mmCIF file with all atom_site columns, C-alpha atoms in Angstrom:
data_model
loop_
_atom_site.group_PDB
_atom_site.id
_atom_site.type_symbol
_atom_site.label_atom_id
_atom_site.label_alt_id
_atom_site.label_comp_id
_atom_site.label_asym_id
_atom_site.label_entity_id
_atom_site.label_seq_id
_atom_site.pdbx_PDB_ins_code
_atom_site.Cartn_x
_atom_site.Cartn_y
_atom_site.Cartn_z
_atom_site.occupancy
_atom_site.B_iso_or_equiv
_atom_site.pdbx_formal_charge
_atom_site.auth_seq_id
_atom_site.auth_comp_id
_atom_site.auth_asym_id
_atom_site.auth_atom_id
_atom_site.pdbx_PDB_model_num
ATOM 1   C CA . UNK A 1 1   ? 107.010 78.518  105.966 1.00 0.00 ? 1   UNK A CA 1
ATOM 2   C CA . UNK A 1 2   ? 107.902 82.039  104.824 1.00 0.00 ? 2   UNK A CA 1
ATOM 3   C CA . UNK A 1 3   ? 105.349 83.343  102.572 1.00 0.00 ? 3   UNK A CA 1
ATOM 4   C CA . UNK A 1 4   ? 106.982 84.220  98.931  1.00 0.00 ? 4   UNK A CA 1
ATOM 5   C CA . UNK A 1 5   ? 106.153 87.711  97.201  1.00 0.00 ? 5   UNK A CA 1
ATOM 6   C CA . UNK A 1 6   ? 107.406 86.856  93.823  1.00 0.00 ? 6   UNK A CA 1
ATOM 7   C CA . UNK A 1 7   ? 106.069 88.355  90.303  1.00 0.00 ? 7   UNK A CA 1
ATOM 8   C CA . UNK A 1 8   ? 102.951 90.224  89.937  1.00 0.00 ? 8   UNK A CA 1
ATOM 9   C CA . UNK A 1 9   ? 100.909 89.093  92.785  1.00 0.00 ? 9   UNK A CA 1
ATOM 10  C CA . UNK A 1 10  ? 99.369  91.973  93.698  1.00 0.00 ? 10  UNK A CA 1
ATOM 11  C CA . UNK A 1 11  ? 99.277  92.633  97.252  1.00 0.00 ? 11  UNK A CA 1
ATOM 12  C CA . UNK A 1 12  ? 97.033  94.690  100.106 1.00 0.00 ? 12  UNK A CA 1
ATOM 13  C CA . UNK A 1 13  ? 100.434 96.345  102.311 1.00 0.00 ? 13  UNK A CA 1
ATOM 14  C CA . UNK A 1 14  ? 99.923  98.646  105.160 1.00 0.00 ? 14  UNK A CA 1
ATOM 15  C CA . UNK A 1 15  ? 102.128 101.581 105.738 1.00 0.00 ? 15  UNK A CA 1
ATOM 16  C CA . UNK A 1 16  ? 103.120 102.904 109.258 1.00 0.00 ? 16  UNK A CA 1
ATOM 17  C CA . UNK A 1 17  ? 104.359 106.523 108.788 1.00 0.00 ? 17  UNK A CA 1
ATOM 18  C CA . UNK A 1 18  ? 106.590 107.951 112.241 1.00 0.00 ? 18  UNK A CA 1
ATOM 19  C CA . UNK A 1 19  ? 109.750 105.425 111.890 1.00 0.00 ? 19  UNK A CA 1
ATOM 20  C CA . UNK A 1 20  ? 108.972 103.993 108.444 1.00 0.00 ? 20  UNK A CA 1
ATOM 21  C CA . UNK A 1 21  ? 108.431 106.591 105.995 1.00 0.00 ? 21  UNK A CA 1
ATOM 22  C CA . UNK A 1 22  ? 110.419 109.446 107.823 1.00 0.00 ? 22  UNK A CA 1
ATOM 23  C CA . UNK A 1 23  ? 112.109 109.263 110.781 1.00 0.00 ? 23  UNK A CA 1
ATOM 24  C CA . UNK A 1 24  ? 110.635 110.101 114.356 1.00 0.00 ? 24  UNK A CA 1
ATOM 25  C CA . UNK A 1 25  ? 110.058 113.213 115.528 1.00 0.00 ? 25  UNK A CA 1
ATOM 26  C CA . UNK A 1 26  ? 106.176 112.877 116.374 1.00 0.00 ? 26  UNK A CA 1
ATOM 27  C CA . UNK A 1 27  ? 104.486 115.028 116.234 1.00 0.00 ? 27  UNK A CA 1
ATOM 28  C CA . UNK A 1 28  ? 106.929 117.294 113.439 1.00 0.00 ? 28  UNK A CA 1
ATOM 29  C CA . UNK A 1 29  ? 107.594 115.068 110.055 1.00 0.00 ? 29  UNK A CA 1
ATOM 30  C CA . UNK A 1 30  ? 111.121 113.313 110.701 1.00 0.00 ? 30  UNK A CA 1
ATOM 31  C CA . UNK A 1 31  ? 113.236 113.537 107.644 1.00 0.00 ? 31  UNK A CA 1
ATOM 32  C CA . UNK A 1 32  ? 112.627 110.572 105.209 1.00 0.00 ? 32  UNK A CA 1
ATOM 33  C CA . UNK A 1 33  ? 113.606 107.479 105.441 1.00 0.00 ? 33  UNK A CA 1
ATOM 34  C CA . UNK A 1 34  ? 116.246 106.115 103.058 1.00 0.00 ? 34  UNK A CA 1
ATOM 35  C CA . UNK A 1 35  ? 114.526 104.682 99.750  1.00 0.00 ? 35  UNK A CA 1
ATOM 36  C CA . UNK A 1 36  ? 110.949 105.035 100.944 1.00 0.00 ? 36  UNK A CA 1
ATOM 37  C CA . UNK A 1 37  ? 109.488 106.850 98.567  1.00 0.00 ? 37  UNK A CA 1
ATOM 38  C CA . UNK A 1 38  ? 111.138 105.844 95.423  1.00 0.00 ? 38  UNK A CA 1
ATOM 39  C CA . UNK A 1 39  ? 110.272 101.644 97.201  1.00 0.00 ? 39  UNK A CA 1
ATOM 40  C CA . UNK A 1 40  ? 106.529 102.679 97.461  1.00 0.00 ? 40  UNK A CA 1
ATOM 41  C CA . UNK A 1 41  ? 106.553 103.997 94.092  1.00 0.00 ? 41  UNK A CA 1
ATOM 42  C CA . UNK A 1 42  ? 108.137 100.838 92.397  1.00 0.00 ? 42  UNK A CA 1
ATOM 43  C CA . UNK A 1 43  ? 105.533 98.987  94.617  1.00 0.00 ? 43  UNK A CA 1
ATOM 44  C CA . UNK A 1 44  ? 102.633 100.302 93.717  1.00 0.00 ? 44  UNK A CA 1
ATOM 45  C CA . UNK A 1 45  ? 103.796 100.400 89.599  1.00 0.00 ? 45  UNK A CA 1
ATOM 46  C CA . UNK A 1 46  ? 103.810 96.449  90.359  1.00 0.00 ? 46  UNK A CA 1
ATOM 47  C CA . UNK A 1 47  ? 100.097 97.089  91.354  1.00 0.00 ? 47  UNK A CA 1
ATOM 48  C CA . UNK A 1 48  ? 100.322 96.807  95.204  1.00 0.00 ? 48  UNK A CA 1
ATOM 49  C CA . UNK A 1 49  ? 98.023  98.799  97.151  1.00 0.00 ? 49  UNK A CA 1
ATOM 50  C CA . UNK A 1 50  ? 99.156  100.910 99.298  1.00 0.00 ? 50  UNK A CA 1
ATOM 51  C CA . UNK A 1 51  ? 97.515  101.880 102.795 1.00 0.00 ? 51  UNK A CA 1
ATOM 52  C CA . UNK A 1 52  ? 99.006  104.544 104.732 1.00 0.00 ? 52  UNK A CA 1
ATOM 53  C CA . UNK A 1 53  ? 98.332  102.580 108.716 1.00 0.00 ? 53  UNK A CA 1
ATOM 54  C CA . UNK A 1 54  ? 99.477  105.025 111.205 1.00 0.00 ? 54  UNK A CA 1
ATOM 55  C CA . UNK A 1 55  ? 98.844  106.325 114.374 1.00 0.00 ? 55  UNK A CA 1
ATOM 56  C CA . UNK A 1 56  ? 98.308  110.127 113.282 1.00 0.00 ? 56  UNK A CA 1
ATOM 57  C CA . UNK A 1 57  ? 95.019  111.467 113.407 1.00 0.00 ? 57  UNK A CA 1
ATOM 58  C CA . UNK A 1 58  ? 93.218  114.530 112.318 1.00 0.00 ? 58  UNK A CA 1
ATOM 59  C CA . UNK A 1 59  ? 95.484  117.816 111.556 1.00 0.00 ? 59  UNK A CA 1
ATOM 60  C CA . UNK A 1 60  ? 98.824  115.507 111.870 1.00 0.00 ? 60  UNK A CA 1
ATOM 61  C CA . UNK A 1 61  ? 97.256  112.874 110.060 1.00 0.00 ? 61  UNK A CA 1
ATOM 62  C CA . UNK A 1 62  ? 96.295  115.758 107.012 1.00 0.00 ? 62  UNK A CA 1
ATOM 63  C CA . UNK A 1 63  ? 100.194 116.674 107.524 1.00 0.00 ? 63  UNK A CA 1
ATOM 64  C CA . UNK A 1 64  ? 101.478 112.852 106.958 1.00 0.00 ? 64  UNK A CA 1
ATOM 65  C CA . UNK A 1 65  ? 98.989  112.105 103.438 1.00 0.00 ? 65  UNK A CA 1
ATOM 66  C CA . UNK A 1 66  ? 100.158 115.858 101.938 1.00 0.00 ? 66  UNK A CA 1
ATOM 67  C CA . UNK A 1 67  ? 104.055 115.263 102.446 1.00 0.00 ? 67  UNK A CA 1
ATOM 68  C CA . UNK A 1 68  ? 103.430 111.699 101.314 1.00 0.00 ? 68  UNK A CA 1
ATOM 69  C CA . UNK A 1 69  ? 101.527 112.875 98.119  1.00 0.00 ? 69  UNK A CA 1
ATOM 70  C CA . UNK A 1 70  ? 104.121 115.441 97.964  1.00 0.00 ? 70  UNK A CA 1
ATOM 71  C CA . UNK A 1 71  ? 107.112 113.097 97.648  1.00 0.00 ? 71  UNK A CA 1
ATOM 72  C CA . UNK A 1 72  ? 104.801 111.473 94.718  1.00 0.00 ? 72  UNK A CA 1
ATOM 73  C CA . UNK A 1 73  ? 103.140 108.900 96.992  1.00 0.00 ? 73  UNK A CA 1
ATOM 74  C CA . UNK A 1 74  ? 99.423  108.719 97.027  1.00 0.00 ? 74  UNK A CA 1
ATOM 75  C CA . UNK A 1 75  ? 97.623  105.759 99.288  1.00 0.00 ? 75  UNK A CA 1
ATOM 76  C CA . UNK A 1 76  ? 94.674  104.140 98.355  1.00 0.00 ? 76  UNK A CA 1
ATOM 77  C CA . UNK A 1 77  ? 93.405  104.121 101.876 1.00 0.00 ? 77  UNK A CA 1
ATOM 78  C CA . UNK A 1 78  ? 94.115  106.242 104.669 1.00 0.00 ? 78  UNK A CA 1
ATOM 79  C CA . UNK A 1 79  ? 94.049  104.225 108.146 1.00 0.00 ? 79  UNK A CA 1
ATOM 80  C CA . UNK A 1 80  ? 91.113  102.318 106.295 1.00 0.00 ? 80  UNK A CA 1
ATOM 81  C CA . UNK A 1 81  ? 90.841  98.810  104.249 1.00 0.00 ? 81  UNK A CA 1
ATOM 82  C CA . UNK A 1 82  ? 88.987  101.150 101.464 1.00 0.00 ? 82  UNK A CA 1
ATOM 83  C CA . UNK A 1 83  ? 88.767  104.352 100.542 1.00 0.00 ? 83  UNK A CA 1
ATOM 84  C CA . UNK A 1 84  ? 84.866  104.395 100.981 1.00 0.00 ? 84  UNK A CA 1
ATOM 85  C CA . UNK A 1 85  ? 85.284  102.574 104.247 1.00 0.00 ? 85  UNK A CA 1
ATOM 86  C CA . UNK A 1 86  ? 83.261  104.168 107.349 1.00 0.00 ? 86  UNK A CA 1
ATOM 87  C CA . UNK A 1 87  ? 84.750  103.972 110.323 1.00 0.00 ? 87  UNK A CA 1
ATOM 88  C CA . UNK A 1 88  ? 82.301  103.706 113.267 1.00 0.00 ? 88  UNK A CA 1
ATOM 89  C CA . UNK A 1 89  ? 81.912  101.393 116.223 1.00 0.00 ? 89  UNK A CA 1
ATOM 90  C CA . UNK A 1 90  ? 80.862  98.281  114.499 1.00 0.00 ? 90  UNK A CA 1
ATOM 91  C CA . UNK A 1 91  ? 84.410  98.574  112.280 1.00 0.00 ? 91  UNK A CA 1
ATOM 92  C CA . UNK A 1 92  ? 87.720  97.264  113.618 1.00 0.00 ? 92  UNK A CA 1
ATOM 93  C CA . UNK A 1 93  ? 90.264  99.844  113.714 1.00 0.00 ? 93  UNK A CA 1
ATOM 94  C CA . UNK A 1 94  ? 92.903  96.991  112.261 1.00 0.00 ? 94  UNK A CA 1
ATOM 95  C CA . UNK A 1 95  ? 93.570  96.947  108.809 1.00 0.00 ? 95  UNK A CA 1
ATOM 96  C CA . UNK A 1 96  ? 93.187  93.592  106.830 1.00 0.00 ? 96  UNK A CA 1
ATOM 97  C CA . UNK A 1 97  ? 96.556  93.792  104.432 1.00 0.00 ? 97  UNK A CA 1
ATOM 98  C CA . UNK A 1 98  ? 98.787  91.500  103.437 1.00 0.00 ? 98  UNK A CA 1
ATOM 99  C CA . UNK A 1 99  ? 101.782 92.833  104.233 1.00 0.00 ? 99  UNK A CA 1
ATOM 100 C CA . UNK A 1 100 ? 102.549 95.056  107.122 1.00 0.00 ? 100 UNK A CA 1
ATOM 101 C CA . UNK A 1 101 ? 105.711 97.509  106.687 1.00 0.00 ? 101 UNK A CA 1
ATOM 102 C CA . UNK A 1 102 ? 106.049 98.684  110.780 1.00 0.00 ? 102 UNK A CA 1
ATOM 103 C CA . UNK A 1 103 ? 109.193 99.880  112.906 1.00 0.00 ? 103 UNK A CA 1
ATOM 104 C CA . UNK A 1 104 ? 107.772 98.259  115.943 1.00 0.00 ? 104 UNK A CA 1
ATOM 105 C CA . UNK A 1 105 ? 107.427 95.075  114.639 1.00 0.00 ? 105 UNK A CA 1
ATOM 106 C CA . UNK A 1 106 ? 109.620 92.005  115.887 1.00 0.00 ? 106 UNK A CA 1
ATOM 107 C CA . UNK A 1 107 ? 113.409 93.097  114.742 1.00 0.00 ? 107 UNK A CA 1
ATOM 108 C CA . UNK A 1 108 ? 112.234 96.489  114.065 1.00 0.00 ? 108 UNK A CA 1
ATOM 109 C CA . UNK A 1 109 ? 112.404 98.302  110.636 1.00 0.00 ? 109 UNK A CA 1
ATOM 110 C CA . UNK A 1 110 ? 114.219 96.315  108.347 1.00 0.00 ? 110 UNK A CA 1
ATOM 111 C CA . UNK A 1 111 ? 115.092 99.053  105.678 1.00 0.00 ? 111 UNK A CA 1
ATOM 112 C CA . UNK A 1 112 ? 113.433 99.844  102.514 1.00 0.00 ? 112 UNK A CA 1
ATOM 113 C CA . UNK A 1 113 ? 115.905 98.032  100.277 1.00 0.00 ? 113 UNK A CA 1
ATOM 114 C CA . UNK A 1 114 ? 115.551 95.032  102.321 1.00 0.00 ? 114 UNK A CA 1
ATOM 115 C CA . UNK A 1 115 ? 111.669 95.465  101.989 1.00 0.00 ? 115 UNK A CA 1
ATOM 116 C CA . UNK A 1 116 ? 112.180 95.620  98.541  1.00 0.00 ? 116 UNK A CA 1
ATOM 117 C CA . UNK A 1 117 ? 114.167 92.590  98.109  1.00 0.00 ? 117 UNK A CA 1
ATOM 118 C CA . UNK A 1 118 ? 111.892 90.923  100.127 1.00 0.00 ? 118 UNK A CA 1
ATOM 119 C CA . UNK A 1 119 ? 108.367 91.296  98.352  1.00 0.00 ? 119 UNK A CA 1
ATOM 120 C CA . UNK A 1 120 ? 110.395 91.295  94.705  1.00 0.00 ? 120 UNK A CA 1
ATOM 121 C CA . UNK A 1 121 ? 113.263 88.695  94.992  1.00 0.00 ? 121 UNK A CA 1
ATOM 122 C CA . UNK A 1 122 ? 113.123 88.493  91.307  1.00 0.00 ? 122 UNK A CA 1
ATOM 123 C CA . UNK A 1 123 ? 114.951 92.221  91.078  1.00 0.00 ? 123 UNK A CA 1
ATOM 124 C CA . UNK A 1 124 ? 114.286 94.045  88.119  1.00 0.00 ? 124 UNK A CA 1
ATOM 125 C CA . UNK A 1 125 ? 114.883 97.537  86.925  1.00 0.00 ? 125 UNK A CA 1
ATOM 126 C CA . UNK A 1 126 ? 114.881 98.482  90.549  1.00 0.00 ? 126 UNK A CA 1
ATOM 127 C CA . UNK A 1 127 ? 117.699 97.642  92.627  1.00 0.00 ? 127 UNK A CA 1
ATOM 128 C CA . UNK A 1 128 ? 118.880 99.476  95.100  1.00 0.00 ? 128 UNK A CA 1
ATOM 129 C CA . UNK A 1 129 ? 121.753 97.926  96.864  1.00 0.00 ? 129 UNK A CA 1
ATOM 130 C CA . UNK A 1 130 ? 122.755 100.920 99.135  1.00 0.00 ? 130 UNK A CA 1
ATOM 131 C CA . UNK A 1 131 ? 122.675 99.852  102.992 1.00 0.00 ? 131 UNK A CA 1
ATOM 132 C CA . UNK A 1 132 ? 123.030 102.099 105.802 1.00 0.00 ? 132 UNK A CA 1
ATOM 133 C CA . UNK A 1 133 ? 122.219 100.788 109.188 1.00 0.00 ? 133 UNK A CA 1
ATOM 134 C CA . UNK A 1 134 ? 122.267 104.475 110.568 1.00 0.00 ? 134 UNK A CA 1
ATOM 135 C CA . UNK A 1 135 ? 119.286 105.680 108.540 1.00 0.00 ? 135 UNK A CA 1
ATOM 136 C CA . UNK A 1 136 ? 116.946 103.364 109.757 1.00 0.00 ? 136 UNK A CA 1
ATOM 137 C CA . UNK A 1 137 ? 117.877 103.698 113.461 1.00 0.00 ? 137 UNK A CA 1
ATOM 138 C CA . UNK A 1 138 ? 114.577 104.187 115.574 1.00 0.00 ? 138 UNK A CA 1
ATOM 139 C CA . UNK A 1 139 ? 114.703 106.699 117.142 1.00 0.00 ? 139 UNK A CA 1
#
């Protein structure tokens, strides 16, 4: 049974950066990817939380949060379930969200309008109905 994202359930969705938010070019910043910043916006104004899950770590990792929070998009965990989260040994790396927004899952990366459509199926104010195959290529 497909799992319905409708109204103002808020929910926990993890992030993957390199082939979701921009394009890849690991370890440079691809260009972005069509609608994700102005979809993560409009998602967290419906009170999701957003956590940035990626793969980056340390300097590249810095990179990824500033040109996210520079394109107006700040996380409220980085790679963690909580932003006082310690990581250590006895903490699994895997994040415990809700939703997971991923090119490498099963189908690939389905496109921010289509993520949009998917978690709010009721529309609204936002609606983007631009589709372009091309920009969400993995490269």
């Amino acid at each position: 049974m497909q799992q319905q994202f409708i109204g103002t359930n808020s929910r926990v969705i993890a992030v993957d950066f390199d082939g979701t938010i921009v394009e890849h070019k690991h370890p440079a910043i691809g260009k972005e990817m069509l609608f994700a910043f102005s979809t993560m916006k409009e998602l967290q104004k419906k009170g999701h939380k957003l956590i940035l899950w990626t793969i980056r770590t340390g300097a590249l990792l810095d990179e990824a949060v500033e040109f996210c929070r520079q394109n107006g998009v700040e996380f409220y965990a980085v790679n963690k379930n909580y932003p006082e989260e310690e990581l250590n040994d006895k903490v699994a790396r895997k994040v415990n969200a809700d939703v997971f927004i991923d090119d490498r899952s099963i189908g690939g990366f389905i496109g921010w309008s289509e993520v949009w459509q998917t978690l709010h199926p009721e529309g609204g104010d936002f609606n983007h109905q631009l589709k372009n195959a091309e920009a969400h290529q993995n490269y």
